GROMACS .gro file of N, CA and C in nm:
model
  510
    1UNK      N    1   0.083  -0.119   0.000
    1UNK     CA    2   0.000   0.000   0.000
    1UNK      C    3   0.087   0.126   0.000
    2UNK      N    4   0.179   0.151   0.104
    2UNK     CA    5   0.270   0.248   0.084
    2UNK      C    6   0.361   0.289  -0.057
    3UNK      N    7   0.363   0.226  -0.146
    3UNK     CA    8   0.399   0.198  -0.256
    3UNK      C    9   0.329   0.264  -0.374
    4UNK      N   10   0.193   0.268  -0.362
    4UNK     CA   11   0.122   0.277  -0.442
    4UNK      C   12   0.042   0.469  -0.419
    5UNK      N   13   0.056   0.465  -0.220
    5UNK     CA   14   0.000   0.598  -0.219
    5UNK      C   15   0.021   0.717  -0.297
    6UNK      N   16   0.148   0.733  -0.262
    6UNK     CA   17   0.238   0.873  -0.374
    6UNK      C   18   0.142   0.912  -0.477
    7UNK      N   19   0.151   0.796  -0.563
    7UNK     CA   20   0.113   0.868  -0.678
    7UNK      C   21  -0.048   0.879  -0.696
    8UNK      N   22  -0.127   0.793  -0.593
    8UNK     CA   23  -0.303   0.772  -0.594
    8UNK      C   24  -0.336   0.943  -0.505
    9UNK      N   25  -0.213   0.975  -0.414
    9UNK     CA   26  -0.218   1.129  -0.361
    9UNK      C   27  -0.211   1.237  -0.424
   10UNK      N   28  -0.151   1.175  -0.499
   10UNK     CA   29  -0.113   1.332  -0.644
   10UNK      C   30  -0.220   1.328  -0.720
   11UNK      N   31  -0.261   1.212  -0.766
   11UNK     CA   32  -0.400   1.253  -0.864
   11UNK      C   33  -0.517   1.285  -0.801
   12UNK      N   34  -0.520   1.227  -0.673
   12UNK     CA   35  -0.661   1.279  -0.616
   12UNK      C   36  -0.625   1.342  -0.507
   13UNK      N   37  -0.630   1.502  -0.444
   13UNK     CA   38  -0.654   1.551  -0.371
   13UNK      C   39  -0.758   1.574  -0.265
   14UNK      N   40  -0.879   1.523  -0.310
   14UNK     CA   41  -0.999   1.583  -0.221
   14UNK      C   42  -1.082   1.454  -0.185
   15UNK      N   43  -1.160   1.461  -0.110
   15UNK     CA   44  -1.237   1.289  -0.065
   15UNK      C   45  -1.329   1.342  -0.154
   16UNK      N   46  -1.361   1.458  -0.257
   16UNK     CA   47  -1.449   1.436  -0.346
   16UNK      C   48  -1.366   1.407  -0.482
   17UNK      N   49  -1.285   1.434  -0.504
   17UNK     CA   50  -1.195   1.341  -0.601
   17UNK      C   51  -1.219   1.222  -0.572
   18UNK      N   52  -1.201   1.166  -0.499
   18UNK     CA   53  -1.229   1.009  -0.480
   18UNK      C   54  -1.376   0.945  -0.512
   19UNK      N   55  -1.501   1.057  -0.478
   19UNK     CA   56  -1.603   1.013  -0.500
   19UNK      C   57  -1.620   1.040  -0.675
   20UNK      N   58  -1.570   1.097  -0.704
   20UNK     CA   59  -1.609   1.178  -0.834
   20UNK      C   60  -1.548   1.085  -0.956
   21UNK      N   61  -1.449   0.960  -0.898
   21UNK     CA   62  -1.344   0.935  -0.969
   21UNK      C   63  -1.427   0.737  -1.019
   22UNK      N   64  -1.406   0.731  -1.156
   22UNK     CA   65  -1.451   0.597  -1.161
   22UNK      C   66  -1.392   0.493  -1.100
   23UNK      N   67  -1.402   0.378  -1.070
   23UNK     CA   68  -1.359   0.274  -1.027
   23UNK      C   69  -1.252   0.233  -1.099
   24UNK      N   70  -1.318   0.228  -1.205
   24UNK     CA   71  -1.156   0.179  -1.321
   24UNK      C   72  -1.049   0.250  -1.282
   25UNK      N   73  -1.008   0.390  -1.294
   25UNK     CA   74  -0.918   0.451  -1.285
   25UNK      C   75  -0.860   0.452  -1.174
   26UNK      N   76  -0.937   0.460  -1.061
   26UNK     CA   77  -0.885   0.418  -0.900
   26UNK      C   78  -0.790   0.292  -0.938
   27UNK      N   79  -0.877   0.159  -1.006
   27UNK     CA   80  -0.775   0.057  -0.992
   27UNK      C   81  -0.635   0.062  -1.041
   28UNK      N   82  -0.641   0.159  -1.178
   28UNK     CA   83  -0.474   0.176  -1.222
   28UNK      C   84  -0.399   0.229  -1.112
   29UNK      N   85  -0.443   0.288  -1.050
   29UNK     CA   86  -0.337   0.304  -0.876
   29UNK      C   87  -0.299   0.191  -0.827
   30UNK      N   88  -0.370   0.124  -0.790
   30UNK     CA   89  -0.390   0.014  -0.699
   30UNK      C   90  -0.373  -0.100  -0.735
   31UNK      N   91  -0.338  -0.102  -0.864
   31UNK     CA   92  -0.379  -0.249  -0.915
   31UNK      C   93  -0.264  -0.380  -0.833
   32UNK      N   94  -0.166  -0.303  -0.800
   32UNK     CA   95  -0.062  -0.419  -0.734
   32UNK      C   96  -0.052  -0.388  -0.603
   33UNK      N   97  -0.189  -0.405  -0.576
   33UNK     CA   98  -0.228  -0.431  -0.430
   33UNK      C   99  -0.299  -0.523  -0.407
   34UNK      N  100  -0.306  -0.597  -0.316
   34UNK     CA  101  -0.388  -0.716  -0.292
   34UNK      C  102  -0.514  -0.686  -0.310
   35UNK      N  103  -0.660  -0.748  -0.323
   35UNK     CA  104  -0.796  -0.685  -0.312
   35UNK      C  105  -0.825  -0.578  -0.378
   36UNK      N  106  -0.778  -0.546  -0.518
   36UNK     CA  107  -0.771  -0.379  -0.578
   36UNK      C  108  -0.921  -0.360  -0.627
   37UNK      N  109  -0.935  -0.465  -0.633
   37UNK     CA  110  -1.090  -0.428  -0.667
   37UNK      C  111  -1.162  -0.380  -0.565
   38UNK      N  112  -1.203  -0.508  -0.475
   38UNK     CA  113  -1.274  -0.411  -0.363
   38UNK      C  114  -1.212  -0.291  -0.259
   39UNK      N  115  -1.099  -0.279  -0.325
   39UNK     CA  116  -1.002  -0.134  -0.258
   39UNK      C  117  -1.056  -0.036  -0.296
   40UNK      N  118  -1.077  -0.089  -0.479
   40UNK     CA  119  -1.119   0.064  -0.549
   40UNK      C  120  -1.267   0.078  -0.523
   41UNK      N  121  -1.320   0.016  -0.475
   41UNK     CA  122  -1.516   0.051  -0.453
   41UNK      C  123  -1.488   0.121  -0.231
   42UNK      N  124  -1.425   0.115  -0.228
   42UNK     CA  125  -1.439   0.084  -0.066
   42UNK      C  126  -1.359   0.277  -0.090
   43UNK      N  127  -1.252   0.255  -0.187
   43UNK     CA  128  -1.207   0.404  -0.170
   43UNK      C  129  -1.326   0.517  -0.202
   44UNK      N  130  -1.390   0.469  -0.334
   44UNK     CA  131  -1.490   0.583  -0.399
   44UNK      C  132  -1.621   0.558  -0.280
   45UNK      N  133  -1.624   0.464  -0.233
   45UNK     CA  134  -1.737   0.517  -0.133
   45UNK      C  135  -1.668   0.561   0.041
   46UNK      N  136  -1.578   0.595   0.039
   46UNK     CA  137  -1.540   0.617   0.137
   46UNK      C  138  -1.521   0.766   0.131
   47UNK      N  139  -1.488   0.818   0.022
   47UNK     CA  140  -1.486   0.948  -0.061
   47UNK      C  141  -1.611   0.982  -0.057
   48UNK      N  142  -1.725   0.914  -0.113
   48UNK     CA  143  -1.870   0.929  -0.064
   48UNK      C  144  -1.908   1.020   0.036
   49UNK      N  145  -1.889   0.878   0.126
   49UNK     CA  146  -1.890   0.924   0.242
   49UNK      C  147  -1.874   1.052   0.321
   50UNK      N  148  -1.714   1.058   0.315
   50UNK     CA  149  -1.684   1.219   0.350
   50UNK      C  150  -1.754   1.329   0.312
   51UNK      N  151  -1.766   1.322   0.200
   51UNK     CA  152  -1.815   1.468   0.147
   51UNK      C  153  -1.919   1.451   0.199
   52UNK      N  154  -2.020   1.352   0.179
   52UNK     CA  155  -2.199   1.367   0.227
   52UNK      C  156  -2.200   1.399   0.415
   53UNK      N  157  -2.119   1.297   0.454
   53UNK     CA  158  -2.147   1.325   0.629
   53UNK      C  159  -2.080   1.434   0.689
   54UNK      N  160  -1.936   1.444   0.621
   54UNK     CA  161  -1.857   1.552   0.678
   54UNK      C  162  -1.798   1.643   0.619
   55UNK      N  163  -1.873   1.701   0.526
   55UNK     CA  164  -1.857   1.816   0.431
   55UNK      C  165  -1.679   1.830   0.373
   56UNK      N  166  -1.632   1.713   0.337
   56UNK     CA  167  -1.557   1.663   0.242
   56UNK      C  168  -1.386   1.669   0.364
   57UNK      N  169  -1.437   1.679   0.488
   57UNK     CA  170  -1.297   1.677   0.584
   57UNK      C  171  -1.292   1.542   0.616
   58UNK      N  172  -1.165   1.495   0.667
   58UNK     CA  173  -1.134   1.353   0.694
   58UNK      C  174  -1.189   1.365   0.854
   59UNK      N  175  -1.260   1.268   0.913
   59UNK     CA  176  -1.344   1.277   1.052
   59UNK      C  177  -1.207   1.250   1.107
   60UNK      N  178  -1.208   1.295   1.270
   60UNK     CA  179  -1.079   1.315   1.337
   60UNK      C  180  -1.110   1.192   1.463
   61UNK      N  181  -1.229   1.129   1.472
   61UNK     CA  182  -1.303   1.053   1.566
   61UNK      C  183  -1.253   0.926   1.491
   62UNK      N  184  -1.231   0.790   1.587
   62UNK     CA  185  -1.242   0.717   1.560
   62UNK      C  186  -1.315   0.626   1.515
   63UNK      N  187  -1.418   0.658   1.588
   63UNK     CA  188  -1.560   0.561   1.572
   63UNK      C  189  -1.650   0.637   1.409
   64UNK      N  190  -1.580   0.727   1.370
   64UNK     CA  191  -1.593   0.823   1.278
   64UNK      C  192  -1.607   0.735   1.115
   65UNK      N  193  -1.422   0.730   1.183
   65UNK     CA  194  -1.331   0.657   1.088
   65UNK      C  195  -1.380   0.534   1.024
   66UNK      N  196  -1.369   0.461   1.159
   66UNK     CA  197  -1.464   0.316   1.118
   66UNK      C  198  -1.574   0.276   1.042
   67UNK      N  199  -1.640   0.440   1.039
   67UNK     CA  200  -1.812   0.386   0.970
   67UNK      C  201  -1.783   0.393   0.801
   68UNK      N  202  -1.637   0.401   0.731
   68UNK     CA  203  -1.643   0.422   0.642
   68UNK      C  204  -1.605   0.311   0.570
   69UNK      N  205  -1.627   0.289   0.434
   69UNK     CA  206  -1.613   0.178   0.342
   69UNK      C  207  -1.479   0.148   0.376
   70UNK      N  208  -1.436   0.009   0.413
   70UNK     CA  209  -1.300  -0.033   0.447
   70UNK      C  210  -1.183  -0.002   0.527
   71UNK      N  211  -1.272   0.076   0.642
   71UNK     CA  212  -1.179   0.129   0.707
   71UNK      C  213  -1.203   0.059   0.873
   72UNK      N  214  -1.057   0.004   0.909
   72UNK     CA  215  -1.056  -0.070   1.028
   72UNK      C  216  -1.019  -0.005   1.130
   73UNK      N  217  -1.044  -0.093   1.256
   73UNK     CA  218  -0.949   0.022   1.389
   73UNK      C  219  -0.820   0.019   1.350
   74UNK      N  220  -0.707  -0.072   1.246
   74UNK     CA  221  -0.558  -0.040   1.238
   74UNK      C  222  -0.584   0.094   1.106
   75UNK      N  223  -0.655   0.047   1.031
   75UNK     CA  224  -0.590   0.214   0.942
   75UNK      C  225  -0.694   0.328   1.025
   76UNK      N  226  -0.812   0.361   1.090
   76UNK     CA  227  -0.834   0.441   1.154
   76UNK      C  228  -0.765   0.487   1.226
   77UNK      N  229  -0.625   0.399   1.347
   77UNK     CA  230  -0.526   0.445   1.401
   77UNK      C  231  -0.421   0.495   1.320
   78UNK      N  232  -0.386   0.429   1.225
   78UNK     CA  233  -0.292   0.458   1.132
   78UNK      C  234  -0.340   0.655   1.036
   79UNK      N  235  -0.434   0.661   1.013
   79UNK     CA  236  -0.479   0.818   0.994
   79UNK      C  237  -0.471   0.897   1.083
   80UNK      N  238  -0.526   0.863   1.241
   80UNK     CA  239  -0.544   0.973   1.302
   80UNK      C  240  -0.416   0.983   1.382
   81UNK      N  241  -0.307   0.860   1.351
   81UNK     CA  242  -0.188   0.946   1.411
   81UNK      C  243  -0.045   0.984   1.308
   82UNK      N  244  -0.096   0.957   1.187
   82UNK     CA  245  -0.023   1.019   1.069
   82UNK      C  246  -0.064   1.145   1.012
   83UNK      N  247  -0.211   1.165   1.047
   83UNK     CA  248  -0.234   1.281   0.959
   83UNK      C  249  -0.264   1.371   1.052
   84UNK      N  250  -0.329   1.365   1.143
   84UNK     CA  251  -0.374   1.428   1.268
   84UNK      C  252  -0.321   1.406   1.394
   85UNK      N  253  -0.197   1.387   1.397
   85UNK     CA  254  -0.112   1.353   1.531
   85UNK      C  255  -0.198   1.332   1.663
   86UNK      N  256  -0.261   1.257   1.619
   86UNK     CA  257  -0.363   1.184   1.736
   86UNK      C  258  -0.316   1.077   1.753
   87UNK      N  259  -0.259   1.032   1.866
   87UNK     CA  260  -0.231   0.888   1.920
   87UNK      C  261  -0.309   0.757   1.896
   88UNK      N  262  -0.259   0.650   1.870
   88UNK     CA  263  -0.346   0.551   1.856
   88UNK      C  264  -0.231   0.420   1.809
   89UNK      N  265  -0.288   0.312   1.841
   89UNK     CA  266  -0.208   0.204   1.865
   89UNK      C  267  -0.222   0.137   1.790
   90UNK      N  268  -0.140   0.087   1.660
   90UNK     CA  269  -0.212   0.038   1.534
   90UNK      C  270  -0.178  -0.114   1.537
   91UNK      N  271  -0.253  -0.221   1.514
   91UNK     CA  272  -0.206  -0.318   1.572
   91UNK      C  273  -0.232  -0.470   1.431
   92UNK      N  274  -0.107  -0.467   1.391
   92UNK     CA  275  -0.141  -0.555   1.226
   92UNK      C  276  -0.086  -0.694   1.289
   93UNK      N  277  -0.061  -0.775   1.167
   93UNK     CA  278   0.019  -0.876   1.229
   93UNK      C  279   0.138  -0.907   1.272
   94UNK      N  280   0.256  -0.814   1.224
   94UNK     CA  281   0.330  -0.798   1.271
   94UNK      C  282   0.354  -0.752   1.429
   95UNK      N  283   0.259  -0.631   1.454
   95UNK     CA  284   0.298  -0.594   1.593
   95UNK      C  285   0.211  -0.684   1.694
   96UNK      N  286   0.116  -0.756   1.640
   96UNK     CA  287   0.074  -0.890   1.727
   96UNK      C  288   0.128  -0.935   1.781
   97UNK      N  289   0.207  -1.009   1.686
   97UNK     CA  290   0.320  -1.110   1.662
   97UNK      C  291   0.442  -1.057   1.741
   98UNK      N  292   0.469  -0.940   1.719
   98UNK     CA  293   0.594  -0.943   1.850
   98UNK      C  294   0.552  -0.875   1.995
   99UNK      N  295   0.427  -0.810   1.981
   99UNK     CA  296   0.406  -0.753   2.127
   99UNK      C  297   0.353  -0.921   2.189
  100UNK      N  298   0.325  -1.049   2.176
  100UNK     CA  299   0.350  -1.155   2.188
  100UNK      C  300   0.449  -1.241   2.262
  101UNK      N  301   0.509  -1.231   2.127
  101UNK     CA  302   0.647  -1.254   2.222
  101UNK      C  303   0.747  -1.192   2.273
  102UNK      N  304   0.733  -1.060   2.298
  102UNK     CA  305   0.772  -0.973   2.395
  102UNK      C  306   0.681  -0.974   2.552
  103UNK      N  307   0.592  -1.053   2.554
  103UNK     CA  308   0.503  -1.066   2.646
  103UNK      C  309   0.459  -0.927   2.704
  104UNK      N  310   0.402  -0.837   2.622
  104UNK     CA  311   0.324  -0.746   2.614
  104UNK      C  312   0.243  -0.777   2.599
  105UNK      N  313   0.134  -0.883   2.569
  105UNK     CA  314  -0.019  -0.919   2.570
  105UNK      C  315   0.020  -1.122   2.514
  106UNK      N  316  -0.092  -1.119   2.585
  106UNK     CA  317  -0.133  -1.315   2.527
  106UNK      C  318  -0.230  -1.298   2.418
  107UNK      N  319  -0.296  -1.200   2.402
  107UNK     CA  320  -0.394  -1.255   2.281
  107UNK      C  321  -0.409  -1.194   2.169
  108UNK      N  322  -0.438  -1.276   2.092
  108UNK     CA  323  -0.457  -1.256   1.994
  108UNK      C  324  -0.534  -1.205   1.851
  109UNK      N  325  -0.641  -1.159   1.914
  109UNK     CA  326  -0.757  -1.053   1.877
  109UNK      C  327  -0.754  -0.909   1.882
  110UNK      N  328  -0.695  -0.861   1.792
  110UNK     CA  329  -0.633  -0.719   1.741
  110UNK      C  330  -0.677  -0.623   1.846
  111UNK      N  331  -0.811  -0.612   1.879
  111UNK     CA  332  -0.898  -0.513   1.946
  111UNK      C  333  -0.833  -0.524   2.110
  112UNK      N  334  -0.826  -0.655   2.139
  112UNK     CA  335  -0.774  -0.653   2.285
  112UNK      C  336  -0.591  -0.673   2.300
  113UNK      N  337  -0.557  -0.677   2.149
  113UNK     CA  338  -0.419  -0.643   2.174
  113UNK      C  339  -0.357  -0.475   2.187
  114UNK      N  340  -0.448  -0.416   2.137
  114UNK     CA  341  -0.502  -0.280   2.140
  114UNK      C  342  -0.513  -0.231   2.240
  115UNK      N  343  -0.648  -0.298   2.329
  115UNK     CA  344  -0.635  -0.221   2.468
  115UNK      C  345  -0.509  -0.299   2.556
  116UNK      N  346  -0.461  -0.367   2.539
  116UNK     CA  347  -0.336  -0.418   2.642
  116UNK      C  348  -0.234  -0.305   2.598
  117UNK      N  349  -0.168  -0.295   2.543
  117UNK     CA  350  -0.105  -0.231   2.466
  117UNK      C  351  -0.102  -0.037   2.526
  118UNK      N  352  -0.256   0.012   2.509
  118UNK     CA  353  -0.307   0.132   2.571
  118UNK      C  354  -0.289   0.128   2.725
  119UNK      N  355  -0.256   0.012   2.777
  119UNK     CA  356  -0.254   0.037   2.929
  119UNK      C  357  -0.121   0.001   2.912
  120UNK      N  358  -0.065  -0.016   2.885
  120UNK     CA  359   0.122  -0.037   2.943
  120UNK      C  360   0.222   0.037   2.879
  121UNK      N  361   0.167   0.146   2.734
  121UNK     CA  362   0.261   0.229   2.652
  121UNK      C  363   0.161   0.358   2.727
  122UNK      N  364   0.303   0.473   2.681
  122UNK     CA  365   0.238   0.630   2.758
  122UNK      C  366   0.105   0.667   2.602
  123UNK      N  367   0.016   0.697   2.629
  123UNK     CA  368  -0.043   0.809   2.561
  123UNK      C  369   0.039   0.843   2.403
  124UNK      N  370   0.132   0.968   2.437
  124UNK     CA  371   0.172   1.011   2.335
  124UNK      C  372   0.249   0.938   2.296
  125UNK      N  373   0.301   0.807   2.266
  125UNK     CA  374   0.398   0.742   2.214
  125UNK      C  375   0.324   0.628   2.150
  126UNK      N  376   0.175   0.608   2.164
  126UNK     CA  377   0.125   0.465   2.118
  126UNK      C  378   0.173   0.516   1.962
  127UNK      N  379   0.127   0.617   1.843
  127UNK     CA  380   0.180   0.610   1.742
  127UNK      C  381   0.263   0.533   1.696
  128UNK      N  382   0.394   0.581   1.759
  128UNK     CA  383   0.559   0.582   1.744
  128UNK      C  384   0.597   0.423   1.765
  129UNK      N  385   0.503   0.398   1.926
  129UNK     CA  386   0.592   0.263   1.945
  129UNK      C  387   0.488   0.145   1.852
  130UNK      N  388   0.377   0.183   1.804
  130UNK     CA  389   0.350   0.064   1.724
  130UNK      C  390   0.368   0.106   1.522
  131UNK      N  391   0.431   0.174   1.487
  131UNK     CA  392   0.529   0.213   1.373
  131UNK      C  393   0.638   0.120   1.385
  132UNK      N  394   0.721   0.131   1.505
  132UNK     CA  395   0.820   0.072   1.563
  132UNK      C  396   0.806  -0.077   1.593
  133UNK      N  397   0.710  -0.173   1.630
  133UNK     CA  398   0.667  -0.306   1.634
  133UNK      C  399   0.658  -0.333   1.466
  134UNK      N  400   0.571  -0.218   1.413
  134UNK     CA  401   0.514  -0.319   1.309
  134UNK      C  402   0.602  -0.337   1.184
  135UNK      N  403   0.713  -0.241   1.210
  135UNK     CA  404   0.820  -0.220   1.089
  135UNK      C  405   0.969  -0.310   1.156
  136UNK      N  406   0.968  -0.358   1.312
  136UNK     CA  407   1.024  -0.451   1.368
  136UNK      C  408   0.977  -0.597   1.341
  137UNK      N  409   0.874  -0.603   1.337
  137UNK     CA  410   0.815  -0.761   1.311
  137UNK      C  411   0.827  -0.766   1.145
  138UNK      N  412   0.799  -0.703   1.106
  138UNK     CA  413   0.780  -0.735   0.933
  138UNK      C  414   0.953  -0.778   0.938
  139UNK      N  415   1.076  -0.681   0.942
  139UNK     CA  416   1.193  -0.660   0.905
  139UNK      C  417   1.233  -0.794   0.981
  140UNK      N  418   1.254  -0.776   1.140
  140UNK     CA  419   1.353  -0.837   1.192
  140UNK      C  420   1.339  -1.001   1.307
  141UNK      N  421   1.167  -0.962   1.335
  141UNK     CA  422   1.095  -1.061   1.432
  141UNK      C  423   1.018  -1.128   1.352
  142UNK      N  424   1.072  -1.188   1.233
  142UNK     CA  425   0.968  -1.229   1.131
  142UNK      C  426   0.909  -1.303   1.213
  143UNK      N  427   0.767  -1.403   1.116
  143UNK     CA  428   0.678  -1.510   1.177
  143UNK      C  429   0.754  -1.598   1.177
  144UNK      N  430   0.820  -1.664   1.075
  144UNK     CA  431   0.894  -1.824   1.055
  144UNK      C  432   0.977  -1.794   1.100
  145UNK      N  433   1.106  -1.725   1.063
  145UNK     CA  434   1.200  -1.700   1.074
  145UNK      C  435   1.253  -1.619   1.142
  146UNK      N  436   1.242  -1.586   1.288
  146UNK     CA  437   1.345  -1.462   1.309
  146UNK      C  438   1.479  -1.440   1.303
  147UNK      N  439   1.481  -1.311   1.323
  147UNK     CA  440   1.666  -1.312   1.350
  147UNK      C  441   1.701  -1.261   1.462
  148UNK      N  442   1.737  -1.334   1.574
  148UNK     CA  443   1.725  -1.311   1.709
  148UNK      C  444   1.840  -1.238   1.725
  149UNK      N  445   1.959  -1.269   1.649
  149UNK     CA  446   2.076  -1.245   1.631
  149UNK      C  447   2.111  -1.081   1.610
  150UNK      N  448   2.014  -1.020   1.528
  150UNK     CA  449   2.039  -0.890   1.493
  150UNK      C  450   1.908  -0.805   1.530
  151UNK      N  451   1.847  -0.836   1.622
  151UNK     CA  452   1.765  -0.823   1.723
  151UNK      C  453   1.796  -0.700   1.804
  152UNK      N  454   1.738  -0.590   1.830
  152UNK     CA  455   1.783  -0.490   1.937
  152UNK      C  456   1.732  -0.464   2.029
  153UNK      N  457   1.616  -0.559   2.057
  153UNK     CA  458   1.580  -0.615   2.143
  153UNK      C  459   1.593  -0.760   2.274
  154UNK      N  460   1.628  -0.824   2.204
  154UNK     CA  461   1.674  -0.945   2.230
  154UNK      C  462   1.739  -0.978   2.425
  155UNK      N  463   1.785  -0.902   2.422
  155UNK     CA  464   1.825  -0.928   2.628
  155UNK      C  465   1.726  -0.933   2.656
  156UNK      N  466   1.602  -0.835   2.597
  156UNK     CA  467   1.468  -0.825   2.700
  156UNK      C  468   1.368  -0.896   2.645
  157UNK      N  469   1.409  -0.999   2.568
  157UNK     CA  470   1.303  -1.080   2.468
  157UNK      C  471   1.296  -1.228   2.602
  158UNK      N  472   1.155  -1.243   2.595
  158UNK     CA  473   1.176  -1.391   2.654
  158UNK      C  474   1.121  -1.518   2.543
  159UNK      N  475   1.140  -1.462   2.395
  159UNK     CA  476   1.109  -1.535   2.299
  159UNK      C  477   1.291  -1.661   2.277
  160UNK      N  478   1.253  -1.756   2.307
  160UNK     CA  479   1.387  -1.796   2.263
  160UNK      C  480   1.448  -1.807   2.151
  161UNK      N  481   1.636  -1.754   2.174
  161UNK     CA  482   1.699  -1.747   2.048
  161UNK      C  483   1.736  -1.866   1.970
  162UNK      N  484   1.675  -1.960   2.012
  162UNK     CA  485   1.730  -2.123   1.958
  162UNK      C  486   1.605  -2.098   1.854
  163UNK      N  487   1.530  -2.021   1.855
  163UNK     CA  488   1.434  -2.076   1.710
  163UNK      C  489   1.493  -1.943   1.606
  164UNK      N  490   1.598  -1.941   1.626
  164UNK     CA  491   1.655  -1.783   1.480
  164UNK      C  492   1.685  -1.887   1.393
  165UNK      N  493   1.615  -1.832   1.274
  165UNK     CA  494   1.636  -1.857   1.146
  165UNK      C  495   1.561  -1.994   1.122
  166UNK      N  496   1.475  -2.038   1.193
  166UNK     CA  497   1.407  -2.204   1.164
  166UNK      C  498   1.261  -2.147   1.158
  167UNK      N  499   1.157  -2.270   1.122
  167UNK     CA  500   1.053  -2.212   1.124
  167UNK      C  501   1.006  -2.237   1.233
  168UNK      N  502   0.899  -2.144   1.251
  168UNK     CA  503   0.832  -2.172   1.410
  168UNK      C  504   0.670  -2.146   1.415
  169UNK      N  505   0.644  -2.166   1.457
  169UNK     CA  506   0.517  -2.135   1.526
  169UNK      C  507   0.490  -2.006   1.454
  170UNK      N  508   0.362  -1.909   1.456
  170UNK     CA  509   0.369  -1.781   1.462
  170UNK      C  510   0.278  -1.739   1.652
   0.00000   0.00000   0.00000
């Protein structure tokens, strides 16, 4: 997705650009994204959206966020603390997966890895430190494979280093 924004930002400026914009053409953005199809219907009605409920501003509320075509509590967090430096704890599979085995939470249901997460990080840092998990787990805490080894975490990991580089569990 990050890949593809740049240039889907330059052609469309406004959430009524987005509504205004056919489906087809949305998909030439998107097309080498997973789901581009229902990306490109979920974007133009999400564009909809805006303009009709909130006179074409991006809602700053979470529960806002959510009511719109394809939009979850991780990219609702992911907007309101990229675009609107509003805190929020974005929680994919990656930062699952290592707030896990960092024994920062046991479970495994995004929403309550979320609130675990909100009670043991400060406020203004949930952004930062789950940017920081989720670009740590993708890179370095993979699922199969980690690399415990080049780990900068690792003293304070109680994930063991005997499974680096084998497959494991996720």
């Amino acid at each position: 997705v990050n890949k593809v924004t740049p240039a889907l930002f330059k052609a469309y400026r406004t959430a009524q650009d987005y509504a205004d914009t056919p489906i087809e053409d949305l998909k030439k953005y998107i097309q080498t994204c997973g789901f581009y199809h229902n990306k490109a219907k979920n974007i133009k009605a999400a564009g909809k959206k805006i303009v009709e409920k909130h006179g074409g501003e991006v809602p700053q509320l979470l529960d806002e966020l959510v009511e719109l075509a394809g939009v979850g509590r991780k990219t609702a967090n992911v907007v309101l603390g990229t675009c609107f430096n509003i805190p929020g704890v974005v929680v994919d599979t990656h930062c699952g997966r290592l707030t896990r085995r960092l024994g920062f939470t046991k479970n495994t249901d995004p929403v309550k890895v979320e609130k675990d997460l909100m009670k043991i990080w400060e406020h203004e840092n949930w952004s930062l430190f789950s940017h920081f998990m989720v670009f740590h787990g993708r890179e370095v805490c993979q699922s199969r494979a980690p690399m415990c080894s080049k780990c900068t975490l690792r003293e304070h990991c109680p994930f063991p280093e005997t499974r680096e580089g084998r497959k494991t569990a996720r």
